[in-house]
Amino acid sequence: MSTIARSSHSNRSDVRSYKGIGVSPGIAIGRAIMVEKRIASVYRVPIREDEVASEVTRFSEALEKTREELLELKQKVSRSMGDEYASIFDAHAMIVGDASFADKVVQKIEEEQVNAEWALSEVQEELQARFASFDNDYLRERVADVKDVAERVLTNLQGIAHHDLSEIGHDVIIIADDLTPSDTVHFNRRPVIGFATETGGRTSHTSIIAKSLFMPAVIGVPKLTKMVDNDELIIVDGYEGTIIVNPNDALVKEYESRVSRHDEQEKRLLENRDLPSITRDDRPISLQANIELVEELDDTIKFGAQGIGLYRSEFLYISKSPVLPTEEEHFELYKRLAETSAPHSCVVRTFDLGGKKLAREVMGSKEDNPVLGLRALRLCMKHRDMFKTQLRALLRASIHGNLKIMFPLVSGVQELRQVKTLIREIKGELDAEGIPYNPKLPVGIMIEVPSAAVIADLLATEADFFAIGTNDLIQYSLAIDRANENVSYLYEPLHPALLRLIKGVIDAGKRAKIPVSMCGEMAADPLFAVVLIGLGLEIFSMNPSAIPVIKNVVRSVRYKDCRKIADVVLNKKTAQEIEEFIIETVAMKFPEGLVNRSL
Ligand code: PEP
Ligand code: MG
């Protein structure tokens, strides 16, 4: 559920166009809908003694309004979906009606003389922590209900009306200041057909999810929420990174015909689906899929992926948050992934939570610098129980298909040794319980921290495979926040420093005879593919829909020529010089249309 602020419709009827960063290809035409943050920041405001009574009344009114809303919602769901679904609101109603919940808030307002919002947030946190600590699954699942109820009351306290997107009968484009990956996961169905935001970065997880959902998206449009009114007609051009507001009929027609042209091109590219992925001089290049959502499994087949090169398992957590997935839920999913990918392999990356992908209520306090904080493997090693649940499930699922396990954000050999020790411990436990697993389950690591890239030769002696994560490798080596639109102009995959790091990792892998893949967004760009093939990369993993485009490149080039291009490129000084050189050479050497970066 989202909170939608309906601003008054302005008289602006002129055609306006705004530039941002196109992060998910495609064109969407629909009506704007503004989304505000579900909950505005809550501040602790001290109140005077003579204000306490009116503050308590304000809270009671918001609670009463919430009770009425929930009842209405339950009746609506019961009518449209049946009583079974409607009963999910019983727990909500119980919390709203629970005198101890309301009493606690009132008590806090009175004793601490604080505003109702603050008192409510405090009680919410206490309750959530209490429910989360229960062993019983049913009680733990109530954490989400407490959160939902508290958010509704808070929203009512702040005088914002609730609306549900499903009430809208036409296609909509979400216009927001910012969207989290979990917001985006929930846009997984009509009426939402595209979105545009003020903030974000090319390789942020929100952008990655948009691609997974085939949802055209433009981010980083300055002051967008001030430029657009609810209900205005919007074109999101995810190829060019443009937002057009109030287009006239001619413009709409032009964009509609562009959509058909792109569809045609996509169809043509899909014709190579069953053809081998080899260069013209017979070098095989494996093209695998990155997936975040189980729904994407069909896409891996549709686009001809040779297995799953990266399953971002944290999205299992995000979709269940704030309740942690059980061992059985992990197991069933990994088994399904491995079986669907067979005979190809499926690489499951353990939770990369933290950074910008963390539900604070379960993992603890907020960090000032989360991207350099308790993220990924570090966070998992701290929350051992959660991690062991995932590792046990992975080991159990390893007897199905061709599963591989991968750890994110490894910075050195010691970290890898520690996690391998943990795996040994878990294997011992499984042995004792008589539970089967694949004793040779390959254990690989992401190379996405500069220190790991620099010591790739050392890590290669203890890891079974490498996957280069350029999204983070660029972020950490070029010192640019991947989710910050202000520095996205510095996001340069062709930066000489990055190309040297990548070459070092590929060479180290070859010397140690372990496979090296790339699963960062860089692997999905046809222009970069030419250089990467030349640097010796043999496994590319990407959003499934990008596979036909890269296969087109692979089948059009000669490895020999790519090597020559890579040799020249490694001696150039700037990303701009490198890009110009590649474009010129590719245009000369390879068939026209090879470098189509807009698909
Ligand atoms: C990467 O960093 O390149 C990567 C593939 O991982 P993620 O985008 O999930 O951080
Ligand atoms: Mg990463």
Coordinates of C-alpha atoms and ligand atoms in Angstrom, one line a residue:
M1 CA 0.0 0.0 0.0
S2 CA 1.2 3.5 -0.8
T3 CA 0.3 6.8 0.4
I4 CA -0.5 9.1 -2.4
A5 CA -0.7 12.8 -2.1
R6 CA -3.1 14.2 -4.6
S7 CA -1.9 17.7 -5.2
S8 CA -4.4 20.1 -6.9
H9 CA -4.3 19.9 -10.6
S10 CA -2.6 23.0 -12.1
N11 CA -3.5 24.7 -15.3
R12 CA -0.1 24.0 -16.8
S13 CA -1.0 22.5 -20.2
D14 CA 2.1 23.2 -22.1
V15 CA 4.4 20.4 -23.4
R16 CA 7.4 20.1 -21.1
S17 CA 10.4 17.9 -21.4
Y18 CA 12.9 17.1 -18.7
K19 CA 16.2 15.2 -18.8
G20 CA 17.4 12.6 -16.4
I21 CA 19.2 9.2 -16.6
G22 CA 17.5 6.4 -18.5
V23 CA 18.0 3.3 -16.3
S24 CA 15.5 0.9 -17.6
P25 CA 14.8 0.8 -21.4
G26 CA 11.4 1.2 -22.9
I27 CA 8.7 3.8 -23.3
A28 CA 5.6 4.1 -21.1
I29 CA 2.7 6.5 -21.6
G30 CA 0.4 7.1 -18.7
R31 CA -1.0 9.5 -16.1
A32 CA 1.2 10.9 -13.4
I33 CA 0.7 9.9 -9.9
M34 CA 2.8 11.5 -7.1
V35 CA 4.0 9.2 -4.4
E36 CA 5.1 10.7 -1.1
K37 CA 7.2 8.9 1.4
R38 CA 4.9 6.7 3.4
I39 CA 6.0 8.2 6.6
A40 CA 7.5 11.7 6.9
S41 CA 10.3 12.0 9.4
V42 CA 9.1 11.9 12.9
Y43 CA 10.6 14.3 15.4
R44 CA 10.4 14.4 19.1
V45 CA 8.6 17.6 20.0
P46 CA 8.2 18.4 23.7
I47 CA 4.8 19.7 24.5
R48 CA 3.5 21.8 27.4
E49 CA 1.5 20.3 30.3
D50 CA -1.6 22.2 29.1
E51 CA -1.3 20.7 25.6
V52 CA -1.2 17.1 26.8
A53 CA -5.0 16.5 26.8
S54 CA -5.4 17.8 23.2
E55 CA -2.5 15.7 22.0
V56 CA -4.2 12.6 23.5
T57 CA -7.4 13.5 21.8
R58 CA -5.6 13.9 18.5
F59 CA -4.1 10.4 18.9
S60 CA -7.5 8.9 19.8
E61 CA -9.1 10.5 16.7
A62 CA -6.4 9.1 14.5
L63 CA -6.8 5.7 16.0
E64 CA -10.5 5.8 15.5
K65 CA -10.1 6.8 11.9
T66 CA -7.7 3.9 11.4
R67 CA -10.2 1.5 12.9
E68 CA -12.8 2.7 10.5
E69 CA -10.5 2.5 7.5
L70 CA -9.5 -1.1 8.4
L71 CA -13.1 -2.1 8.7
E72 CA -13.9 -0.6 5.3
L73 CA -10.8 -2.3 3.8
K74 CA -11.8 -5.6 5.3
Q75 CA -15.3 -5.4 3.8
K76 CA -13.9 -4.4 0.4
V77 CA -11.5 -7.2 0.3
S78 CA -14.1 -9.7 1.5
R79 CA -16.4 -8.6 -1.3
S80 CA -13.7 -8.7 -4.0
M81 CA -11.6 -11.6 -2.9
G82 CA -13.5 -13.6 -0.2
D83 CA -13.4 -13.9 3.5
E84 CA -10.3 -15.9 3.6
Y85 CA -8.2 -12.9 2.3
A86 CA -10.2 -10.4 4.4
S87 CA -9.2 -12.3 7.6
I88 CA -5.7 -11.0 7.2
F89 CA -7.0 -7.7 8.6
D90 CA -8.2 -9.4 11.8
A91 CA -4.7 -9.1 13.3
H92 CA -4.6 -5.4 12.4
A93 CA -8.0 -4.8 14.0
M94 CA -6.8 -6.6 17.1
I95 CA -3.8 -4.3 17.4
V96 CA -5.9 -1.2 16.9
G97 CA -8.4 -2.4 19.5
D98 CA -5.8 -3.6 22.0
A99 CA -6.1 -1.2 24.9
S100 CA -2.5 -1.8 26.0
F101 CA -1.3 -0.5 22.6
A102 CA -3.3 2.7 22.8
D103 CA -2.7 3.0 26.6
K104 CA 1.1 2.8 26.1
V105 CA 1.0 5.6 23.5
V106 CA -1.2 7.8 25.7
Q107 CA 1.0 7.0 28.7
K108 CA 4.1 8.1 26.8
I109 CA 2.4 11.4 25.7
E110 CA 1.4 12.1 29.2
E111 CA 4.6 11.1 31.1
E112 CA 7.1 12.3 28.7
Q113 CA 5.1 15.3 27.4
V114 CA 5.8 14.6 23.8
N115 CA 4.0 14.7 20.5
A116 CA 1.7 11.8 19.6
E117 CA 3.8 10.9 16.5
W118 CA 6.9 10.4 18.6
A119 CA 5.1 8.4 21.3
L120 CA 3.5 6.2 18.6
S121 CA 6.9 5.5 16.9
E122 CA 8.5 4.5 20.2
V123 CA 5.7 2.1 21.1
Q124 CA 5.8 0.7 17.6
E125 CA 9.5 0.0 17.9
E126 CA 9.1 -1.7 21.3
L127 CA 6.2 -3.9 20.0
Q128 CA 8.0 -4.9 16.9
A129 CA 11.1 -5.8 18.8
R130 CA 9.0 -7.9 21.2
F131 CA 7.1 -9.8 18.3
A132 CA 10.4 -10.3 16.4
S133 CA 11.9 -12.0 19.4
F134 CA 9.2 -14.8 19.6
D135 CA 10.1 -18.3 18.5
N136 CA 6.6 -18.8 17.2
D137 CA 6.2 -18.1 13.5
Y138 CA 2.7 -16.7 13.8
L139 CA 3.7 -14.2 16.4
R140 CA 6.8 -13.2 14.5
E141 CA 4.7 -12.5 11.5
R142 CA 2.8 -9.9 13.5
V143 CA 5.7 -7.6 13.2
A144 CA 4.5 -6.6 9.8
D145 CA 1.0 -6.0 11.1
V146 CA 2.2 -3.7 13.9
K147 CA 4.2 -1.8 11.4
D148 CA 1.3 -1.4 9.0
V149 CA -1.1 -0.3 11.8
A150 CA 1.4 2.2 13.2
E151 CA 2.0 3.6 9.7
R152 CA -1.7 4.0 9.1
V153 CA -2.2 5.8 12.5
L154 CA 0.8 8.0 11.8
T155 CA -0.5 8.9 8.3
N156 CA -3.8 9.8 9.9
L157 CA -2.1 11.8 12.5
Q158 CA -0.4 13.7 9.8
G159 CA -3.6 14.3 8.0
I160 CA -2.8 12.5 4.8
A161 CA -5.4 10.4 3.1
H162 CA -4.8 6.7 2.2
H163 CA -5.4 5.6 -1.3
D164 CA -4.7 2.3 -2.9
L165 CA -3.1 2.2 -6.4
S166 CA -5.3 -0.7 -7.4
E167 CA -8.3 1.7 -7.2
I168 CA -7.0 3.5 -10.3
G169 CA -8.5 2.4 -13.6
H170 CA -5.9 3.6 -16.0
D171 CA -2.1 3.2 -16.6
V172 CA 0.0 5.3 -14.2
I173 CA 3.5 6.6 -14.1
I174 CA 4.9 6.9 -10.6
I175 CA 6.5 10.3 -9.9
A176 CA 8.6 10.3 -6.7
D177 CA 11.4 12.0 -5.0
D178 CA 13.1 8.6 -4.3
L179 CA 12.0 5.0 -4.4
T180 CA 13.6 2.1 -2.5
P181 CA 14.1 -1.3 -4.1
S182 CA 11.3 -2.7 -2.0
D183 CA 8.9 0.1 -3.2
T184 CA 9.8 -0.9 -6.7
V185 CA 9.3 -4.6 -6.1
H186 CA 5.7 -3.8 -5.2
F187 CA 5.0 -2.0 -8.5
N188 CA 5.0 -5.4 -10.1
R189 CA 1.6 -5.1 -11.7
R190 CA -0.7 -2.7 -13.5
P191 CA -1.7 0.1 -13.2
V192 CA 1.9 1.0 -12.7
I193 CA 3.7 1.0 -16.1
G194 CA 6.8 3.2 -15.4
F195 CA 8.4 5.6 -13.0
A196 CA 10.5 8.7 -12.7
T197 CA 12.4 10.0 -9.7
E198 CA 14.5 12.9 -8.6
T199 CA 17.3 10.8 -7.1
G200 CA 19.0 7.6 -7.7
G201 CA 21.9 6.2 -9.8
R202 CA 22.4 4.1 -12.9
T203 CA 23.3 1.0 -11.0
S204 CA 21.2 1.5 -7.9
H205 CA 19.1 -1.5 -6.9
T206 CA 15.9 0.4 -7.7
S207 CA 17.2 0.8 -11.3
I208 CA 18.1 -2.9 -11.5
I209 CA 14.7 -4.0 -10.2
A210 CA 13.0 -1.7 -12.8
K211 CA 14.8 -3.6 -15.5
S212 CA 13.8 -6.9 -14.1
L213 CA 10.2 -5.8 -14.2
F214 CA 10.5 -4.4 -17.8
M215 CA 9.4 -1.1 -16.4
P216 CA 10.7 1.9 -18.3
A217 CA 12.3 4.2 -15.8
V218 CA 14.1 7.6 -15.7
I219 CA 15.9 8.8 -12.5
G220 CA 17.8 11.8 -11.5
V221 CA 15.4 14.4 -12.9
P222 CA 16.0 17.5 -10.8
K223 CA 12.9 18.9 -9.0
L224 CA 10.7 16.6 -10.9
T225 CA 8.0 16.4 -8.2
K226 CA 7.6 20.2 -8.4
M227 CA 7.3 20.1 -12.2
V228 CA 4.5 17.6 -12.6
D229 CA 1.0 17.5 -11.3
N230 CA -1.1 14.5 -10.6
D231 CA -3.0 13.2 -13.6
E232 CA -0.9 14.9 -16.2
L233 CA -0.1 12.8 -19.2
I234 CA 3.5 11.6 -19.1
I235 CA 5.9 9.8 -21.5
V236 CA 8.8 8.0 -19.8
D237 CA 11.5 7.4 -22.4
G238 CA 13.8 5.0 -20.6
Y239 CA 16.1 4.7 -23.7
E240 CA 16.9 8.4 -23.8
G241 CA 16.4 9.3 -20.2
T242 CA 13.6 11.8 -21.0
I243 CA 10.3 12.7 -19.4
I244 CA 7.7 14.5 -21.5
V245 CA 4.8 16.1 -19.7
N246 CA 1.6 16.9 -21.5
P247 CA 2.6 15.6 -24.9
N248 CA 0.3 16.6 -27.8
D249 CA -1.3 13.9 -30.0
A250 CA 1.5 14.1 -32.6
L251 CA 4.1 13.4 -30.0
V252 CA 2.2 10.5 -28.5
K253 CA 1.8 9.0 -32.0
E254 CA 5.6 9.4 -32.6
Y255 CA 6.4 7.6 -29.4
E256 CA 3.9 4.9 -30.1
S257 CA 5.6 4.2 -33.4
R258 CA 9.0 4.1 -31.6
V259 CA 7.6 1.5 -29.3
S260 CA 6.6 -0.6 -32.3
R261 CA 10.1 -0.2 -33.9
H262 CA 11.8 -1.3 -30.7
D263 CA 9.4 -4.3 -30.4
E264 CA 10.3 -5.3 -34.0
Q265 CA 14.0 -5.0 -33.2
E266 CA 13.7 -7.0 -30.1
K267 CA 11.8 -9.7 -32.0
R268 CA 14.6 -9.8 -34.6
L269 CA 17.2 -10.2 -31.9
L270 CA 15.3 -13.0 -30.3
E271 CA 15.7 -15.0 -33.4
N272 CA 19.3 -15.8 -32.3
R273 CA 18.0 -17.3 -29.1
D274 CA 18.9 -20.9 -30.0
L275 CA 22.0 -20.1 -31.9
P276 CA 25.4 -20.7 -30.1
S277 CA 27.0 -17.8 -28.3
I278 CA 30.4 -17.9 -30.1
T279 CA 32.5 -15.3 -31.8
R280 CA 33.2 -15.5 -35.6
D281 CA 36.5 -17.1 -34.8
D282 CA 34.8 -19.8 -32.6
R283 CA 35.4 -18.5 -29.1
P284 CA 32.5 -19.5 -26.8
I285 CA 31.2 -16.8 -24.6
S286 CA 28.7 -17.9 -22.0
L287 CA 25.7 -15.6 -21.5
Q288 CA 24.0 -16.0 -18.1
A289 CA 21.2 -14.3 -16.3
N290 CA 21.1 -12.0 -13.2
I291 CA 17.8 -12.4 -11.4
E292 CA 16.2 -10.9 -8.4
L293 CA 12.7 -12.2 -8.5
V294 CA 11.5 -15.8 -9.0
E295 CA 9.1 -14.5 -11.6
E296 CA 12.1 -13.9 -13.8
L297 CA 12.9 -17.6 -14.1
D298 CA 10.7 -17.6 -17.2
D299 CA 12.7 -14.8 -18.7
T300 CA 15.9 -16.8 -18.4
I301 CA 14.4 -19.4 -20.7
K302 CA 12.7 -16.9 -23.0
F303 CA 15.9 -15.0 -23.6
G304 CA 18.1 -18.1 -23.9
A305 CA 20.3 -17.7 -20.8
Q306 CA 22.9 -20.3 -20.2
G307 CA 22.2 -20.6 -16.5
I308 CA 21.9 -18.1 -13.7
G309 CA 25.1 -16.2 -13.0
L310 CA 23.8 -14.2 -10.1
Y311 CA 20.7 -14.7 -8.0
R312 CA 20.5 -11.8 -5.6
S313 CA 19.0 -13.7 -2.6
E314 CA 18.5 -10.6 -0.5
F315 CA 15.3 -10.0 -2.5
L316 CA 13.8 -13.0 -0.8
Y317 CA 14.4 -11.2 2.4
I318 CA 13.1 -7.9 1.1
S319 CA 9.8 -9.5 -0.1
K320 CA 9.3 -11.1 3.4
S321 CA 10.6 -8.3 5.5
P322 CA 10.4 -7.7 8.4
V323 CA 10.0 -11.5 8.9
L324 CA 13.1 -13.5 8.0
P325 CA 12.6 -16.4 5.5
T326 CA 12.6 -19.8 7.1
E327 CA 15.1 -22.6 6.2
E328 CA 12.4 -24.3 4.2
E329 CA 11.5 -21.2 2.2
H330 CA 15.2 -20.7 1.4
F331 CA 15.5 -24.4 0.5
E332 CA 12.5 -24.6 -1.8
L333 CA 13.6 -21.5 -3.7
Y334 CA 17.2 -22.7 -4.3
K335 CA 16.0 -26.1 -5.3
R336 CA 13.7 -24.6 -7.8
L337 CA 16.4 -22.2 -9.2
A338 CA 18.9 -25.1 -9.5
E339 CA 16.4 -27.4 -11.2
T340 CA 15.2 -24.8 -13.6
S341 CA 18.7 -23.8 -14.6
A342 CA 20.0 -27.4 -15.1
P343 CA 22.0 -28.5 -16.9
H344 CA 23.5 -25.1 -16.6
S345 CA 24.7 -23.8 -13.2
C346 CA 22.9 -21.4 -10.8
V347 CA 25.0 -19.1 -8.7
V348 CA 23.2 -18.1 -5.5
R349 CA 24.7 -15.1 -3.8
T350 CA 24.2 -15.0 -0.1
F351 CA 22.4 -12.0 1.4
D352 CA 23.8 -8.7 0.3
L353 CA 21.8 -6.8 2.9
G354 CA 22.9 -3.5 4.4
G355 CA 23.9 -0.5 2.4
K356 CA 20.7 0.7 0.9
K357 CA 19.0 -2.7 1.0
L358 CA 18.2 -3.1 4.7
A359 CA 15.1 -3.1 6.8
R360 CA 16.3 -1.4 9.9
E361 CA 13.7 -2.9 12.2
V362 CA 15.3 -6.3 12.1
M363 CA 19.0 -5.6 11.7
G364 CA 19.6 -2.9 14.2
S365 CA 20.5 0.7 14.2
K366 CA 21.0 3.2 11.4
E367 CA 24.6 3.8 10.2
D368 CA 26.0 7.1 9.1
N369 CA 27.8 5.5 6.2
P370 CA 26.0 2.3 5.4
V371 CA 27.7 1.6 2.1
L372 CA 31.0 1.3 4.0
G373 CA 29.3 -0.3 7.0
L374 CA 27.8 -3.5 8.1
R375 CA 26.9 -4.8 4.7
A376 CA 26.7 -8.1 2.9
L377 CA 29.1 -10.8 4.2
R378 CA 30.1 -8.6 7.2
L379 CA 26.5 -8.3 8.3
C380 CA 25.8 -12.0 7.8
M381 CA 28.8 -13.0 9.9
K382 CA 27.4 -10.8 12.6
H383 CA 23.9 -12.2 12.4
R384 CA 25.1 -15.8 12.4
D385 CA 21.7 -17.5 13.0
M386 CA 20.2 -15.8 10.0
F387 CA 23.2 -16.6 7.9
K388 CA 23.4 -20.3 9.1
T389 CA 19.7 -20.7 8.1
Q390 CA 20.6 -19.6 4.6
L391 CA 23.8 -21.6 4.3
R392 CA 22.1 -24.8 5.6
A393 CA 19.4 -24.4 3.0
L394 CA 21.9 -23.8 0.3
L395 CA 23.9 -26.9 1.2
R396 CA 20.7 -29.0 1.4
A397 CA 19.6 -27.7 -2.1
S398 CA 23.1 -28.4 -3.5
I399 CA 22.1 -32.0 -4.3
H400 CA 19.7 -30.6 -6.9
G401 CA 20.9 -29.3 -10.2
N402 CA 24.2 -27.5 -10.5
L403 CA 24.2 -25.0 -7.6
K404 CA 27.1 -22.7 -6.7
I405 CA 27.4 -20.5 -3.7
M406 CA 28.9 -17.0 -3.8
F407 CA 29.8 -14.4 -1.1
P408 CA 29.4 -10.7 -1.7
L409 CA 31.7 -7.9 -0.6
V410 CA 34.7 -10.0 0.3
S411 CA 37.7 -7.7 0.9
G412 CA 40.4 -10.2 1.8
V413 CA 41.5 -13.8 2.3
Q414 CA 40.8 -13.8 6.0
E415 CA 37.1 -13.1 5.5
L416 CA 36.9 -15.9 2.9
R417 CA 38.6 -18.3 5.3
Q418 CA 36.2 -17.4 8.1
V419 CA 33.1 -18.1 6.0
K420 CA 34.6 -21.3 4.7
T421 CA 35.1 -22.4 8.3
L422 CA 31.5 -21.7 9.0
I423 CA 30.5 -23.8 5.9
R424 CA 32.6 -26.7 7.3
E425 CA 30.9 -26.4 10.6
I426 CA 27.5 -26.6 9.0
K427 CA 28.5 -29.6 6.9
G428 CA 29.5 -31.3 10.1
E429 CA 26.0 -30.6 11.6
L430 CA 24.3 -31.9 8.4
D431 CA 26.5 -35.0 8.6
A432 CA 25.5 -35.6 12.2
E433 CA 21.8 -35.2 11.2
G434 CA 22.2 -37.5 8.2
I435 CA 21.1 -34.8 5.8
P436 CA 22.7 -35.1 2.3
Y437 CA 24.5 -32.2 0.5
N438 CA 27.0 -31.9 -2.3
P439 CA 30.4 -32.0 -0.5
K440 CA 32.0 -30.3 -3.6
L441 CA 29.6 -27.4 -3.7
P442 CA 31.7 -24.7 -5.4
V443 CA 32.3 -21.6 -3.3
G444 CA 33.0 -18.4 -5.1
I445 CA 33.3 -14.7 -4.3
M446 CA 32.3 -11.4 -5.8
I447 CA 35.2 -9.3 -6.8
E448 CA 33.7 -5.9 -6.1
V449 CA 36.0 -4.3 -3.5
P450 CA 39.2 -2.8 -4.9
S451 CA 41.3 -4.6 -2.3
A452 CA 39.9 -8.0 -3.5
A453 CA 40.7 -7.0 -7.1
V454 CA 44.3 -6.1 -6.2
I455 CA 44.9 -9.4 -4.5
A456 CA 42.9 -11.5 -6.9
D457 CA 45.9 -13.8 -7.3
L458 CA 45.8 -14.6 -3.6
L459 CA 42.1 -15.1 -3.4
A460 CA 42.2 -17.3 -6.5
T461 CA 44.0 -19.9 -4.6
E462 CA 41.2 -20.2 -2.1
A463 CA 38.0 -19.5 -4.1
D464 CA 36.4 -21.8 -6.7
F465 CA 35.3 -18.9 -8.9
F466 CA 35.1 -15.2 -9.2
A467 CA 32.3 -12.9 -10.3
I468 CA 33.3 -9.3 -11.0
G469 CA 30.7 -6.9 -9.6
T470 CA 31.4 -3.7 -11.5
N471 CA 28.5 -1.8 -9.9
D472 CA 30.3 -1.8 -6.6
L473 CA 33.8 -2.0 -8.0
I474 CA 33.1 1.3 -9.8
Q475 CA 31.5 2.7 -6.7
Y476 CA 34.4 1.9 -4.4
S477 CA 37.3 2.4 -6.8
L478 CA 36.1 5.7 -8.3
A479 CA 34.6 6.9 -5.0
I480 CA 31.1 7.6 -6.3
D481 CA 27.9 6.6 -4.6
R482 CA 26.2 4.4 -7.2
A483 CA 22.8 5.7 -6.0
N484 CA 23.6 9.4 -6.2
E485 CA 22.6 11.2 -9.3
N486 CA 24.9 14.1 -8.6
V487 CA 28.0 12.0 -9.3
S488 CA 26.6 9.7 -11.9
Y489 CA 28.5 11.6 -14.6
L490 CA 31.6 10.0 -13.0
Y491 CA 30.3 6.5 -13.3
E492 CA 32.7 5.4 -16.0
P493 CA 33.1 1.7 -16.7
L494 CA 35.8 2.5 -19.2
H495 CA 37.9 4.4 -16.7
P496 CA 41.5 3.2 -17.2
A497 CA 41.8 2.3 -13.5
L498 CA 38.8 0.0 -13.7
L499 CA 39.9 -1.7 -16.9
R500 CA 43.3 -2.4 -15.3
L501 CA 41.5 -3.9 -12.2
I502 CA 39.3 -6.1 -14.4
K503 CA 42.2 -7.3 -16.5
G504 CA 44.1 -8.2 -13.3
V505 CA 41.2 -10.2 -12.0
I506 CA 40.7 -12.1 -15.3
D507 CA 44.4 -12.9 -15.6
A508 CA 44.6 -14.1 -12.0
G509 CA 41.6 -16.4 -12.6
K510 CA 43.2 -17.8 -15.7
R511 CA 46.5 -18.4 -14.0
A512 CA 44.7 -20.3 -11.2
K513 CA 42.4 -22.0 -13.7
I514 CA 39.2 -20.8 -12.0
P515 CA 36.2 -19.4 -13.9
V516 CA 35.8 -15.6 -13.9
S517 CA 32.5 -14.0 -14.8
M518 CA 31.2 -10.5 -14.7
C519 CA 27.7 -9.8 -13.3
G520 CA 27.8 -6.0 -12.9
E521 CA 25.7 -3.9 -15.2
M522 CA 28.8 -3.2 -17.3
A523 CA 28.4 -6.8 -18.8
A524 CA 25.1 -5.8 -20.4
D525 CA 26.4 -3.0 -22.6
P526 CA 27.3 -4.0 -26.2
L527 CA 30.1 -1.4 -26.5
F528 CA 31.8 -2.6 -23.4
A529 CA 31.3 -6.2 -24.4
V530 CA 33.8 -5.8 -27.2
V531 CA 36.5 -4.7 -24.8
L532 CA 35.6 -7.3 -22.2
I533 CA 35.8 -10.1 -24.7
G534 CA 39.2 -8.7 -25.7
L535 CA 40.4 -8.7 -22.1
G536 CA 39.6 -12.4 -22.0
L537 CA 36.2 -12.5 -20.2
E538 CA 34.4 -15.7 -21.1
I539 CA 31.3 -15.5 -18.9
F540 CA 28.9 -12.6 -18.9
S541 CA 25.9 -12.4 -16.6
M542 CA 23.1 -9.8 -17.0
N543 CA 19.5 -8.9 -16.9
P544 CA 17.9 -11.6 -19.1
S545 CA 16.4 -9.2 -21.6
A546 CA 19.9 -7.9 -22.5
I547 CA 21.1 -11.3 -23.5
P548 CA 20.0 -11.2 -27.2
V549 CA 21.7 -7.9 -27.7
I550 CA 25.0 -9.2 -26.3
K551 CA 24.7 -12.4 -28.2
N552 CA 24.4 -10.3 -31.3
V553 CA 27.7 -8.7 -30.5
V554 CA 29.4 -12.0 -29.7
R555 CA 28.3 -13.5 -33.0
S556 CA 29.4 -10.5 -35.0
V557 CA 32.9 -10.0 -33.7
R558 CA 36.2 -11.9 -33.9
Y559 CA 38.1 -12.5 -30.6
K560 CA 41.3 -11.6 -32.4
D561 CA 40.0 -8.1 -33.3
C562 CA 38.6 -7.6 -29.8
R563 CA 42.0 -8.4 -28.3
K564 CA 43.6 -5.8 -30.5
I565 CA 41.0 -3.2 -29.4
A566 CA 41.6 -4.1 -25.7
D567 CA 45.4 -3.8 -26.2
V568 CA 45.0 -0.2 -27.6
V569 CA 42.4 0.7 -25.0
L570 CA 44.7 -0.3 -22.1
N571 CA 47.2 2.4 -23.1
K572 CA 44.7 5.2 -23.3
K573 CA 44.4 7.8 -20.5
T574 CA 40.7 8.7 -20.2
A575 CA 37.3 7.0 -20.4
Q576 CA 36.3 9.5 -23.1
E577 CA 39.3 8.7 -25.3
I578 CA 38.7 5.0 -24.9
E579 CA 35.0 5.3 -25.8
E580 CA 35.7 7.4 -28.9
F581 CA 38.3 4.8 -30.0
I582 CA 35.9 1.9 -29.5
I583 CA 33.1 3.6 -31.3
E584 CA 35.3 4.4 -34.3
T585 CA 36.9 1.0 -34.5
V586 CA 33.7 -0.9 -34.1
A587 CA 32.0 1.2 -36.8
M588 CA 34.9 0.4 -39.1
K589 CA 35.4 -3.3 -38.3
F590 CA 32.0 -4.7 -37.5
P591 CA 28.7 -4.7 -39.3
E592 CA 26.6 -1.6 -39.0
G593 CA 24.2 -1.6 -36.1
L594 CA 26.4 -3.7 -33.9
V595 CA 26.5 -1.1 -31.2
N596 CA 23.0 -0.4 -30.3
R597 CA 23.2 0.9 -26.8
S598 CA 19.6 2.0 -26.6
L599 CA 18.1 -1.5 -26.4
Ligands
PEP1 C1 27.8 -5.5 -8.4 O1 28.1 -4.9 -7.4 O2 28.2 -5.3 -9.6 C2 26.8 -6.6 -8.3 C3 26.5 -7.4 -9.3 O3 26.1 -6.7 -7.1 P1 25.0 -5.7 -6.7 O4 24.6 -4.8 -7.9 O5 23.8 -6.5 -6.2 O6 25.6 -4.9 -5.6
MG2 MG 27.6 -5.5 -5.5

